[in-house]
Short mmCIF file of C-alpha atoms in Angstrom, two decimals:
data_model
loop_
_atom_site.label_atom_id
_atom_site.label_comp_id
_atom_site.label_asym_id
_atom_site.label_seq_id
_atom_site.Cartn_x
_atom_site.Cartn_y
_atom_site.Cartn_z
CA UNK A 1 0.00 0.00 0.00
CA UNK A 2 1.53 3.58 -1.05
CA UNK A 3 2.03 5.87 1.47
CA UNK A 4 -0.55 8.83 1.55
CA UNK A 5 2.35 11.17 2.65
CA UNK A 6 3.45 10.93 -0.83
CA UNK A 7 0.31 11.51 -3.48
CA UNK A 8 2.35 11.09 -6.12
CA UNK A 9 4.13 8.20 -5.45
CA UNK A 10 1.92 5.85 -7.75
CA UNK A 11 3.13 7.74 -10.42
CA UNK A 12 6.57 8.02 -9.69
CA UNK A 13 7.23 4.38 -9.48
CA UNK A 14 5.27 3.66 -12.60
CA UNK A 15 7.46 5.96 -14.25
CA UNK A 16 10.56 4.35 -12.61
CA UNK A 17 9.42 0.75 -13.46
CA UNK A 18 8.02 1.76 -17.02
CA UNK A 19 11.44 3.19 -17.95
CA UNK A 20 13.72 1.21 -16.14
CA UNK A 21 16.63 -0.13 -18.10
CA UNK A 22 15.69 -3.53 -16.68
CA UNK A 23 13.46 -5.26 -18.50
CA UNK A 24 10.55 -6.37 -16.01
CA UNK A 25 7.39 -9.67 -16.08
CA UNK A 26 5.41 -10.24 -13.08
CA UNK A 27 2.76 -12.90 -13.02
CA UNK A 28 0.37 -14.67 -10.31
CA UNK A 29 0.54 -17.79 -8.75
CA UNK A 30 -0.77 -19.84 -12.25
CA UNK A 31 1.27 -17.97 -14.25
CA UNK A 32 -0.71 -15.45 -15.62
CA UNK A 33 0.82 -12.48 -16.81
CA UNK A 34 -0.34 -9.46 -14.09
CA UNK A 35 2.19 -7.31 -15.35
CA UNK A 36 4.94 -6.68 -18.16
CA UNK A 37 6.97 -3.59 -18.43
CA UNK A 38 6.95 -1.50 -22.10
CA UNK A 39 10.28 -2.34 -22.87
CA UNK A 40 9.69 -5.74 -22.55
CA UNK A 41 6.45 -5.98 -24.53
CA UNK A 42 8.24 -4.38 -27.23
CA UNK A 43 11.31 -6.42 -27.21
CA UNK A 44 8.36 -9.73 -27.88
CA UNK A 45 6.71 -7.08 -30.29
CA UNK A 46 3.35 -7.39 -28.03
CA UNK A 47 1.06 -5.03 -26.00
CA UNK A 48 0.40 -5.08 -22.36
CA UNK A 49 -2.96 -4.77 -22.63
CA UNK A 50 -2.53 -8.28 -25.21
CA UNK A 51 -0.63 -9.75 -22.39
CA UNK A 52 -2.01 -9.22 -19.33
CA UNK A 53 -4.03 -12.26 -18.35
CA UNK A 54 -2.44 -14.87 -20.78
CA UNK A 55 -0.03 -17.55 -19.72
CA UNK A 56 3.19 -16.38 -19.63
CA UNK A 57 4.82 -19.36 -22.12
CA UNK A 58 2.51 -17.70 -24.31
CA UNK A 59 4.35 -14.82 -24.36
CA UNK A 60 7.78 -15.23 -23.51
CA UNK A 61 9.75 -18.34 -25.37
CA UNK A 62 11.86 -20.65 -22.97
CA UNK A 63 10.08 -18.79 -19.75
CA UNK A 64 10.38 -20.18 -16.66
CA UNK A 65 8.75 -17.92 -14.74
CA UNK A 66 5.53 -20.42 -13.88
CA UNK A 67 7.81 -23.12 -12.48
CA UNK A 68 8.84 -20.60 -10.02
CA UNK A 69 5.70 -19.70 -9.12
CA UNK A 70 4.93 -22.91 -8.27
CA UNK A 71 8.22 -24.14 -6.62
CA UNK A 72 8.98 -20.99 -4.43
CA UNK A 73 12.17 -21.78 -5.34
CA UNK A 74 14.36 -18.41 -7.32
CA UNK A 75 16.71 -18.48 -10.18
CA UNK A 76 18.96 -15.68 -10.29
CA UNK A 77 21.73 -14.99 -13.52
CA UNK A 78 20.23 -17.91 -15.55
CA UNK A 79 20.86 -18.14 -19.27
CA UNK A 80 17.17 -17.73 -21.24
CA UNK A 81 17.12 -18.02 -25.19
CA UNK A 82 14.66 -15.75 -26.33
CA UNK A 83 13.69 -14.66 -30.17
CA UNK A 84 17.48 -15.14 -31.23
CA UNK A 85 19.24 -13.88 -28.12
CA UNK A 86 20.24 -15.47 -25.00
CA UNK A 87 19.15 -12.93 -21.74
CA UNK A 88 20.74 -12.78 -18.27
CA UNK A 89 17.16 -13.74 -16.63
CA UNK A 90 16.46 -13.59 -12.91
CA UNK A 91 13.10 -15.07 -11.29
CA UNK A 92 11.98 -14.16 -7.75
CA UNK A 93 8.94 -16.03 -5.98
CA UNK A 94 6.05 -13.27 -4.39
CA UNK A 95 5.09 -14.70 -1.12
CA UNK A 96 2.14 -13.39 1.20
CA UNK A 97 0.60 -15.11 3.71
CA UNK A 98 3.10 -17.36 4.29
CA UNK A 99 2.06 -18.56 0.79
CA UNK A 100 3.32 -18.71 -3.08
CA UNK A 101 1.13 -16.00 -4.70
CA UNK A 102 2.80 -14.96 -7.98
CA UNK A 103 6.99 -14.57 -9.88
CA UNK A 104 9.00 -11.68 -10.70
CA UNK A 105 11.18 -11.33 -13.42
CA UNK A 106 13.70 -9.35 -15.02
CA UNK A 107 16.51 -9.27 -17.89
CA UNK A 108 19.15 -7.61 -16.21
CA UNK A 109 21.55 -7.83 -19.63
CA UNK A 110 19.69 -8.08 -22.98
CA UNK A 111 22.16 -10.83 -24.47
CA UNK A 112 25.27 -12.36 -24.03
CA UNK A 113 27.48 -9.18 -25.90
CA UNK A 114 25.80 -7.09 -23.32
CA UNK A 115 26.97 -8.70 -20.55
CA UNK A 116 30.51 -9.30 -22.05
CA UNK A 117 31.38 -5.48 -22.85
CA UNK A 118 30.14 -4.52 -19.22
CA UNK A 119 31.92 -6.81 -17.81
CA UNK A 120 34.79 -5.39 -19.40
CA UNK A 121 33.57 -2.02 -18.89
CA UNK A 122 34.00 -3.03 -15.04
CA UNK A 123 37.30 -4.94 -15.71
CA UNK A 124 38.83 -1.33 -17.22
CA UNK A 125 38.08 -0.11 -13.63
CA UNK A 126 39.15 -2.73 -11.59
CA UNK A 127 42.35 -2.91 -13.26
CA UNK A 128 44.06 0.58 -10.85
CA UNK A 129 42.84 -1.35 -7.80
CA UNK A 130 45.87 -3.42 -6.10
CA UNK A 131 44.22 -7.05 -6.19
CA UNK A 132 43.75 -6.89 -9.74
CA UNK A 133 47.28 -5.84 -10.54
CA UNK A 134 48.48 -8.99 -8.61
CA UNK A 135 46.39 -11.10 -10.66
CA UNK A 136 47.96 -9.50 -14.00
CA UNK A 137 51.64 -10.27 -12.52
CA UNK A 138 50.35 -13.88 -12.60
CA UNK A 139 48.64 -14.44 -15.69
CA UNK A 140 51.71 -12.60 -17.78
CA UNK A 141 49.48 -9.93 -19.03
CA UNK A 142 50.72 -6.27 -17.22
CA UNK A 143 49.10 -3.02 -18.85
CA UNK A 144 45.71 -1.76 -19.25
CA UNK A 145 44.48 0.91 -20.85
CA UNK A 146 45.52 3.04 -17.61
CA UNK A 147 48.86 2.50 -18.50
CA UNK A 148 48.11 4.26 -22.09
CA UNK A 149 48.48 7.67 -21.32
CA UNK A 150 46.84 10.25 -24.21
CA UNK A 151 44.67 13.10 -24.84
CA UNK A 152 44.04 13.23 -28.10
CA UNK A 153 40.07 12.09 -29.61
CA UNK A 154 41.85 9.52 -31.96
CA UNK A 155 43.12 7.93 -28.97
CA UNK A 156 40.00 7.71 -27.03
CA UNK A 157 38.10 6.18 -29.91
CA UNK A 158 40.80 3.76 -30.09
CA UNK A 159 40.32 3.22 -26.16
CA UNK A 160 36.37 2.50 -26.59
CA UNK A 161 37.08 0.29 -29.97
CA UNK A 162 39.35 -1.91 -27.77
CA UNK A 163 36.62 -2.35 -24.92
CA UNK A 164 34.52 -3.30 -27.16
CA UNK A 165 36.35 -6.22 -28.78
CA UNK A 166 37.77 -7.08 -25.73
CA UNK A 167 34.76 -8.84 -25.07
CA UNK A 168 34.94 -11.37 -27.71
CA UNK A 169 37.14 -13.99 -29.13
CA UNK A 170 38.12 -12.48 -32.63
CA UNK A 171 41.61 -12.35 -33.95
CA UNK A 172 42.89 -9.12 -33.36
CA UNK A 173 45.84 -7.90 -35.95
CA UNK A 174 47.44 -4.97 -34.25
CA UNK A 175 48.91 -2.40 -36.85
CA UNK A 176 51.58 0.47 -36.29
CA UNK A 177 54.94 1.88 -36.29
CA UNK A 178 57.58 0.88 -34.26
CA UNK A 179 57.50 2.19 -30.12
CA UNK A 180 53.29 3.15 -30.31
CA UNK A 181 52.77 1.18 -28.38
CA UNK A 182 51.05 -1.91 -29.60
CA UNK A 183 52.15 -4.49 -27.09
CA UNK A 184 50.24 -2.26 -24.09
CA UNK A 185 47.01 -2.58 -26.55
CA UNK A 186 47.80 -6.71 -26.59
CA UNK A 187 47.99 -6.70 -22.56
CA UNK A 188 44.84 -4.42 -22.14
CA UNK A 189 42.66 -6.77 -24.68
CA UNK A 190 43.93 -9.80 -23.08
CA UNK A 191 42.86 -7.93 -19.39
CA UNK A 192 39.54 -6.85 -20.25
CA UNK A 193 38.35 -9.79 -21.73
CA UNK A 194 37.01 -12.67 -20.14
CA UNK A 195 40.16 -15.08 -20.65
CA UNK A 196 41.69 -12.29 -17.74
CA UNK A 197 42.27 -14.97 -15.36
CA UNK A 198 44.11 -17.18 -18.36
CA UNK A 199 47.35 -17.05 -19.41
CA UNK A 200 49.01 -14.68 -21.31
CA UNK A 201 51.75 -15.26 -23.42
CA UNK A 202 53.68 -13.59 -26.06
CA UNK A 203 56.13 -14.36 -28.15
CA UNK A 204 58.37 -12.17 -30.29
CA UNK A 205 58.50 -13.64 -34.01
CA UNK A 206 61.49 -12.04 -35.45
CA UNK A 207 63.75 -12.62 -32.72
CA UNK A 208 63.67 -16.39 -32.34
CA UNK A 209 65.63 -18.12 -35.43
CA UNK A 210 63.42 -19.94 -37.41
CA UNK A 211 64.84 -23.31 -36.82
CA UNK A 212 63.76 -22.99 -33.40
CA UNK A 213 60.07 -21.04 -33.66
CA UNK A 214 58.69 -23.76 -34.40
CA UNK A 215 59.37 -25.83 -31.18
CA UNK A 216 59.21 -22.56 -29.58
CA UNK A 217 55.41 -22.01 -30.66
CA UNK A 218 54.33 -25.78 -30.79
CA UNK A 219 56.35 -27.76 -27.92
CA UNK A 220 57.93 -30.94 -28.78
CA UNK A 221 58.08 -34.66 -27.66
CA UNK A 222 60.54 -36.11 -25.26
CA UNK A 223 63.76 -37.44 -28.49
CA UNK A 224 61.91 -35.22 -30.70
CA UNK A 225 65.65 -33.89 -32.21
CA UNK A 226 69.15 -34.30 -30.79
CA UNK A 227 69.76 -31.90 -27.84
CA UNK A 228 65.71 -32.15 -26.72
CA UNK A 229 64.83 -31.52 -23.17
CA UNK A 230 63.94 -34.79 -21.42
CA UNK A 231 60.34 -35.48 -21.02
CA UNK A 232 59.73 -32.70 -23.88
CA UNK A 233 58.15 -29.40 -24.15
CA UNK A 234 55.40 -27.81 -23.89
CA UNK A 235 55.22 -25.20 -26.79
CA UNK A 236 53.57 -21.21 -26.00
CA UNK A 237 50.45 -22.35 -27.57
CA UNK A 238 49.55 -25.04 -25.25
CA UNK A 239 51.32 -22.43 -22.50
CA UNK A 240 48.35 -19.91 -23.30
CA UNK A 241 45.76 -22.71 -23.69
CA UNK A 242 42.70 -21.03 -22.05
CA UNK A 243 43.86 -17.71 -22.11
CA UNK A 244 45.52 -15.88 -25.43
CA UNK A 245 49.22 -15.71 -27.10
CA UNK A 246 50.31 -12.22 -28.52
CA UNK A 247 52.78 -13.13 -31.48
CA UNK A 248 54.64 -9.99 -31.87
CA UNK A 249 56.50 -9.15 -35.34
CA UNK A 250 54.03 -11.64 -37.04
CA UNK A 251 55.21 -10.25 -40.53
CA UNK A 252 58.88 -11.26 -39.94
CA UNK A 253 57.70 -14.97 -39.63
CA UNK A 254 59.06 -17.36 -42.74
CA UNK A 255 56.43 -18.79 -45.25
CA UNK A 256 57.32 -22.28 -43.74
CA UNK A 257 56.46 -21.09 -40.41
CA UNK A 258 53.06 -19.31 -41.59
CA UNK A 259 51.93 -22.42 -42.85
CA UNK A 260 52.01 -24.34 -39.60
CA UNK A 261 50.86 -21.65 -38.16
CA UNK A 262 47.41 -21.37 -40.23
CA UNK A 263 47.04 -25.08 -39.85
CA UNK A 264 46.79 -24.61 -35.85
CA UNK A 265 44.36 -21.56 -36.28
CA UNK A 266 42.32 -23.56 -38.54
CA UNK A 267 41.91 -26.93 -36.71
CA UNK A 268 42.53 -25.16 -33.24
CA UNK A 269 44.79 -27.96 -32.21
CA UNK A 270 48.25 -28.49 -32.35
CA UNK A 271 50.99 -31.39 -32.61
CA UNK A 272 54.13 -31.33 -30.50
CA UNK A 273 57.24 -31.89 -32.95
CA UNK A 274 58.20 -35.74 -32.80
CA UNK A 275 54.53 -36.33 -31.45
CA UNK A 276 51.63 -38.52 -33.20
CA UNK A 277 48.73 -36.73 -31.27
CA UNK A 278 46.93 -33.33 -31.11
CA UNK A 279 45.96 -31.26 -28.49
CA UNK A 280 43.38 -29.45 -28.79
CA UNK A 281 43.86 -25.34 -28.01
CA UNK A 282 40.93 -23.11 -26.65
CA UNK A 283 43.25 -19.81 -27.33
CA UNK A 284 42.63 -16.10 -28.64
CA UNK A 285 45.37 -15.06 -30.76
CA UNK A 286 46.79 -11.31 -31.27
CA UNK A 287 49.40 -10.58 -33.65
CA UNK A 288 51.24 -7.34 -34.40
CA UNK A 289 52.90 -5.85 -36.64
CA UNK A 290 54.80 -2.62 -38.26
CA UNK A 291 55.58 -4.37 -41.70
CA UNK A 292 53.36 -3.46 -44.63
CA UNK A 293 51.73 -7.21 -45.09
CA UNK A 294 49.24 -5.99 -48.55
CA UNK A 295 52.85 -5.26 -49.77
CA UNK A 296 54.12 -8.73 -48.70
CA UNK A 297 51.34 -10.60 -50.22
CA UNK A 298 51.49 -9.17 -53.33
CA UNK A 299 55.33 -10.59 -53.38
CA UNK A 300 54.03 -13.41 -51.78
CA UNK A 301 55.77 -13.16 -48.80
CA UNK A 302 53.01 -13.25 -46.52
CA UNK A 303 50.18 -15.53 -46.87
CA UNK A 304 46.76 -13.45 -48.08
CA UNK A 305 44.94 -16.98 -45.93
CA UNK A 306 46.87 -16.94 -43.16
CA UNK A 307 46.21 -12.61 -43.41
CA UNK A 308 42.84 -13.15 -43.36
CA UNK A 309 42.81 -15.17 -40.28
CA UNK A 310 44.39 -13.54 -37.88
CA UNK A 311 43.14 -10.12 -39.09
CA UNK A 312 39.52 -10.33 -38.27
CA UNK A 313 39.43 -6.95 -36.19
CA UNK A 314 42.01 -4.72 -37.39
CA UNK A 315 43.45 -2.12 -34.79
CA UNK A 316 45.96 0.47 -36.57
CA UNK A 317 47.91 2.64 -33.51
CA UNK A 318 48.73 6.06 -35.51
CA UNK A 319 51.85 7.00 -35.24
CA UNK A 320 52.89 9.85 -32.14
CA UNK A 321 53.39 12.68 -35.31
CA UNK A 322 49.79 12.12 -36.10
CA UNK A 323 48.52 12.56 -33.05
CA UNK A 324 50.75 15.70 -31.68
CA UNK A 325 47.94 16.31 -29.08
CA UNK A 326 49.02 13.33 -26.69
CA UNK A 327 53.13 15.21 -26.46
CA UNK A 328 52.24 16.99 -23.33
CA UNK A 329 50.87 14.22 -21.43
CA UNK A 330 53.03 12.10 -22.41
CA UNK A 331 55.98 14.19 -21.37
CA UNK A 332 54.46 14.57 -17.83
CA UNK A 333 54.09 11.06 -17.58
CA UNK A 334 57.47 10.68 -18.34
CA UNK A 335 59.44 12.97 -16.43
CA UNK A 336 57.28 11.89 -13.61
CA UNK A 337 58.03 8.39 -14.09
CA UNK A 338 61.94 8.76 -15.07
CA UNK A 339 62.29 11.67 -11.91
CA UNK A 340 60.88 8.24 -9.97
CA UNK A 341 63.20 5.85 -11.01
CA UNK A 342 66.46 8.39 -10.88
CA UNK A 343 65.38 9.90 -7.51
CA UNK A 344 66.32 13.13 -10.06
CA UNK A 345 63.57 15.76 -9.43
CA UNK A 346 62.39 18.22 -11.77
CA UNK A 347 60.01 20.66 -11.38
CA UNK A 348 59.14 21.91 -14.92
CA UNK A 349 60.43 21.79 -18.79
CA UNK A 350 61.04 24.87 -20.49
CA UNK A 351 58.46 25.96 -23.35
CA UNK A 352 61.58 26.14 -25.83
CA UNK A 353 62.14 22.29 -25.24
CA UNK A 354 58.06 21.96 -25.83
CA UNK A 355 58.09 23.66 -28.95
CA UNK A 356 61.53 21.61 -30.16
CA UNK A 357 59.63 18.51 -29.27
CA UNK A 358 56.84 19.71 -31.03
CA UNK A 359 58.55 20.57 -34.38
CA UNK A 360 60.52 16.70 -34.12
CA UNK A 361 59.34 14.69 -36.48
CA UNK A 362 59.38 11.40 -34.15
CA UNK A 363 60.51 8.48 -35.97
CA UNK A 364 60.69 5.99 -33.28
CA UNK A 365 57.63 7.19 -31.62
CA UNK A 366 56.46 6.96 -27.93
CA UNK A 367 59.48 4.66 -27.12
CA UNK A 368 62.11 7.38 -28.48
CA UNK A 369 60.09 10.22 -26.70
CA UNK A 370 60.64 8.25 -23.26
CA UNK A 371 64.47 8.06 -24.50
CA UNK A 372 64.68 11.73 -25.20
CA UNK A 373 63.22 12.43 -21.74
CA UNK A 374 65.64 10.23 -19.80
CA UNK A 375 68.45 11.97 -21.37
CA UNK A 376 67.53 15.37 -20.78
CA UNK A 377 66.54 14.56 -16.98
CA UNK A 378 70.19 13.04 -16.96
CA UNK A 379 71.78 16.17 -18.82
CA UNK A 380 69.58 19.21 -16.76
CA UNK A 381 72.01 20.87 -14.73
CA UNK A 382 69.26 22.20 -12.31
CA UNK A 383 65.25 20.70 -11.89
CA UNK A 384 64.19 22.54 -14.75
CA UNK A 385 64.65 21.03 -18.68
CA UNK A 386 65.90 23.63 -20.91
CA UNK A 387 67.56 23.18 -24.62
CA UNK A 388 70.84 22.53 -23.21
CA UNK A 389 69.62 18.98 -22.03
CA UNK A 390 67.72 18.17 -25.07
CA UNK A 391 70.23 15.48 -27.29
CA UNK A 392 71.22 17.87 -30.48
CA UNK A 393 70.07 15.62 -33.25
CA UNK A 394 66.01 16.81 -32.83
CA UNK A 395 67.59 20.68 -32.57
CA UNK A 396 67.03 22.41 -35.64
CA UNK A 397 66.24 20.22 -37.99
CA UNK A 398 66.55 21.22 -41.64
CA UNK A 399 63.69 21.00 -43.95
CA UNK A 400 66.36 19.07 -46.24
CA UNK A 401 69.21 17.55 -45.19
CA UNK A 402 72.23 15.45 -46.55
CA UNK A 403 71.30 11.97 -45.49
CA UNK A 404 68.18 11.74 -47.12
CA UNK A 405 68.42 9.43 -49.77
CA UNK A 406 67.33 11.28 -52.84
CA UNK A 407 69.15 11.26 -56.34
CA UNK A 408 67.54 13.88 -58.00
CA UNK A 409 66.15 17.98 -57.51
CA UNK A 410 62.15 16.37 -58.11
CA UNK A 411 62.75 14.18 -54.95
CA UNK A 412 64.79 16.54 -52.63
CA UNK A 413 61.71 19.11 -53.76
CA UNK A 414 59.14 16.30 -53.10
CA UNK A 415 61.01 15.87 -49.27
CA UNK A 416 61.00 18.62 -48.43
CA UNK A 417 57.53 19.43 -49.29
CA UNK A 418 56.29 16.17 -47.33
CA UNK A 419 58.53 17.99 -44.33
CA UNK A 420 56.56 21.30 -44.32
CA UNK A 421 53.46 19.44 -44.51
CA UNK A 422 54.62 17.28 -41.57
CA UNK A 423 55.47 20.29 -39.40
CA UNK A 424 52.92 22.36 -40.00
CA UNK A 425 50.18 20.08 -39.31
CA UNK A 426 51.80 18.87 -35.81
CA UNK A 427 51.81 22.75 -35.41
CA UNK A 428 48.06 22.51 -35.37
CA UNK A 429 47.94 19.36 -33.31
CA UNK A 430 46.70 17.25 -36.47
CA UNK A 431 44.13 19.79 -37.50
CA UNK A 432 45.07 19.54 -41.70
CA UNK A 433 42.29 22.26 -42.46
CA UNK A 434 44.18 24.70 -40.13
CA UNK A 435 47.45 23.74 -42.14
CA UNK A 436 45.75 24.04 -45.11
CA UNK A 437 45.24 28.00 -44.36
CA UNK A 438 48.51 28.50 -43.24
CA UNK A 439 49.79 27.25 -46.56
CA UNK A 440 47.52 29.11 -48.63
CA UNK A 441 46.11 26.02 -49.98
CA UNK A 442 42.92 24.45 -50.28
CA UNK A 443 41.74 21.64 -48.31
CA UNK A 444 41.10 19.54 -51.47
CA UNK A 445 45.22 20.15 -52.65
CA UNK A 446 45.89 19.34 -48.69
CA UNK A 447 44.33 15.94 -48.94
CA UNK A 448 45.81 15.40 -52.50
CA UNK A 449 49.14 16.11 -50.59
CA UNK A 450 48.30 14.02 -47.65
CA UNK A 451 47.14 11.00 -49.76
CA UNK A 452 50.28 11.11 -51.87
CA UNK A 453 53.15 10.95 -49.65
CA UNK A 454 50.94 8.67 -47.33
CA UNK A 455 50.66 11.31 -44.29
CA UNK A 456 47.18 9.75 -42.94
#
């Protein structure tokens, strides 16, 4: 019974229940339908007013919500398939009287997807708290998105894109330059997905020789080959069975080794060199890579099949030149983290030294920022960073200079207009219309310019 100190409260909960992102079914003690929230009814493309009064397992498919009615006895987080979907379904028994006199039930998460990119939505937070970071130290798998500091938009779309894939079990082919940072994008999928608790295991494909990848990746038998470990191997596949293997450098692997390797991803199994069984492998696999593999399979020296496979959600980390608006943050994050580790402290860096770092092209990316900042906490003669600390070789850098190899006036005139273009639109912190004007050119000969020396 509402209370009458509140004369609108009959409205207000109708309201609440009506638009509730829950979805809602309550019915009597035969399982008649008393009550079913809007959302609901239109999820099962009915009315309430067609509904009320009618069995409920004439209304909702695989409904369980008359057993419970009848048993007293509630379900809570059970699996329901229902027009295509499978719902998160809870059932509660309505007792009065000391008697069973109806059910209520609601879909907490509409499907399975639902529940899977919440739950990493949660994971994403969970991963500053302590516990959690212990957990990581076990399963291999370190950095989450936390650890990926930026500012920029094209950053935090890349952020959301990654929660939402985390979720699933999709090959993920990780695409970008060297030192942007694509192993901390590996970690965070592998963290906010719901293998977390697996293994995670990576392995760096160009720097094992190839004669010994392939026991590296697949294990081998006990007298597989002269010089084998007694009792055998296990291989990193079968190490990250349950949990997911991060092949790093994917494009340096030899044609040989590709083909083995599609044969695992295809069967999801795998045979231990000098073995005669397979074991079967319940792994997610993300690769990486800064090679150009459309260029390699056109020479055919990358497999377009094995390309296909282990590309199924593409993730391309821009380079730190496109995306001039994460410098400053990262350069507090660094001098913050370097002042740490050198017990150095330093209070502030000089705006020349911003603007120099601005103007740098930054060929080896986030890794040879954290370099730069090292040495110039090293080299400052008091706790602020000024010029004098900065390494000369990003001081002053010519639009044209002698080591570029070009053989002929159209190239050196060709470099050196990719240069200006460069600078200029890190000027503008990636903004290409706001180069555009500075250049005096239109935003149609910007993109032309853009497109051609491959600046996107």
């Amino acid at each position: 019974m509402l209370d009458h100190r509140f004369p609108y409260a009959k409205e207000i909960i109708e309201t609440v229940i009506e638009n509730a992102y829950i979805w809602i079914v309550i019915v009597d003690a035969d399982g008649k339908i008393i009550y079913m929230n809007e959302n609901y009814c239109r999820f099962c493309e009915v009315t309430k007013e067609e509904v009320v009064g009618k069995h409920v397992t004439e209304v909702i498919e695989n409904t369980r919500m008359h057993i419970v009615a009848k048993t007293g006895d509630e379900e809570i987080a059970d699996l329901q398939y229902i027009r295509g979907n499978y719902m998160i379904a809870n059932r509660i028994p309505i007792f009065a009287d000391g008697k069973i006199v109806g059910a209520f039930g609601t879909v907490m998460f509409r499907d399975t997807k639902e529940w899977s990119e919440m739950n990493s939505h949660v994971r994403h937070h969970l991963s500053s708290i302590q516990s959690f970071i212990e957990q990581q130290e076990v399963t291999g798998a370190k950095y989450t998105l936390n650890d990926i500091h930026s500012n920029s938009a094209t950053m935090s779309e890349l952020k959301e894109k990654v929660k939402s894939i985390a979720a699933t079990d999709s090959s993920v082919l990780i695409r970008g330059e060297s030192g942007t940072g694509k192993e901390l994008f590996a970690h965070s999928i592998h963290l906010l997905s719901h293998r977390s608790e697996g293994p995670f295991v990576k392995v760096n494909c160009g720097a094992i020789p190839e004669q010994l990848l392939e026991s590296e990746l697949f294990g081998y038998e006990d007298g597989a080959f002269t010089g084998a470990k007694k009792g055998g191997k296990k291989g990193k596949f079968q190490q990250a069975n349950g949990g997911t293997i991060f092949l790093d450098e994917i494009g340096d692997m030899s044609l040989h080794m590709q083909v083995k390797l599609l044969r695992v991803l295809q069967e999801k199994e795998v045979e231990p060199i000098g073995g005669n069984r397979t074991i079967p492998l319940d792994v997610r696999v993300i690769t990486a890579t800064n090679r150009p593999l459309e260029e390699l399979m056109k020479t055919n020296d990358f497999r377009s099949d094995l390309y296909y496979r282990i590309s199924v959600i593409p993730l391309f980390i821009p380079p730190l030149r496109d995306r001039m608006a994460d410098l400053e943050t990262l350069v507090r994050y660094f001098i913050k983290k370097v002042s740490l580790r050198t017990g150095k402290r330093i209070s502030m860096i000089h705006e020349d030294v911003m603007e120099t770092l601005h103007q740098y092209h930054w060929q080896g990316n986030i890794r040879e920022l954290e370099n730069i900042i090292e040495a110039a906490i090293h080299l400052a003669k008091t706790d602020v960073i000024t010029l004098e600390a900065v390494p000369e070789y990003i001081k002053n850098r010519p639009i044209y200079h002698s080591d570029m190899k070009v053989n002929s006036l159209k190239e050196m005139l060709a470099q050196a207009e990719k240069n200006i273009l460069i600078r200029t639109i890190q000027k503008h912190a990636g903004d290409k219309r706001m180069a555009a004007k500075e250049l005096e050119i239109s935003k149609s000969s910007m993109y032309e310019k853009i497109q051609k020396y491959g600046l996107t």
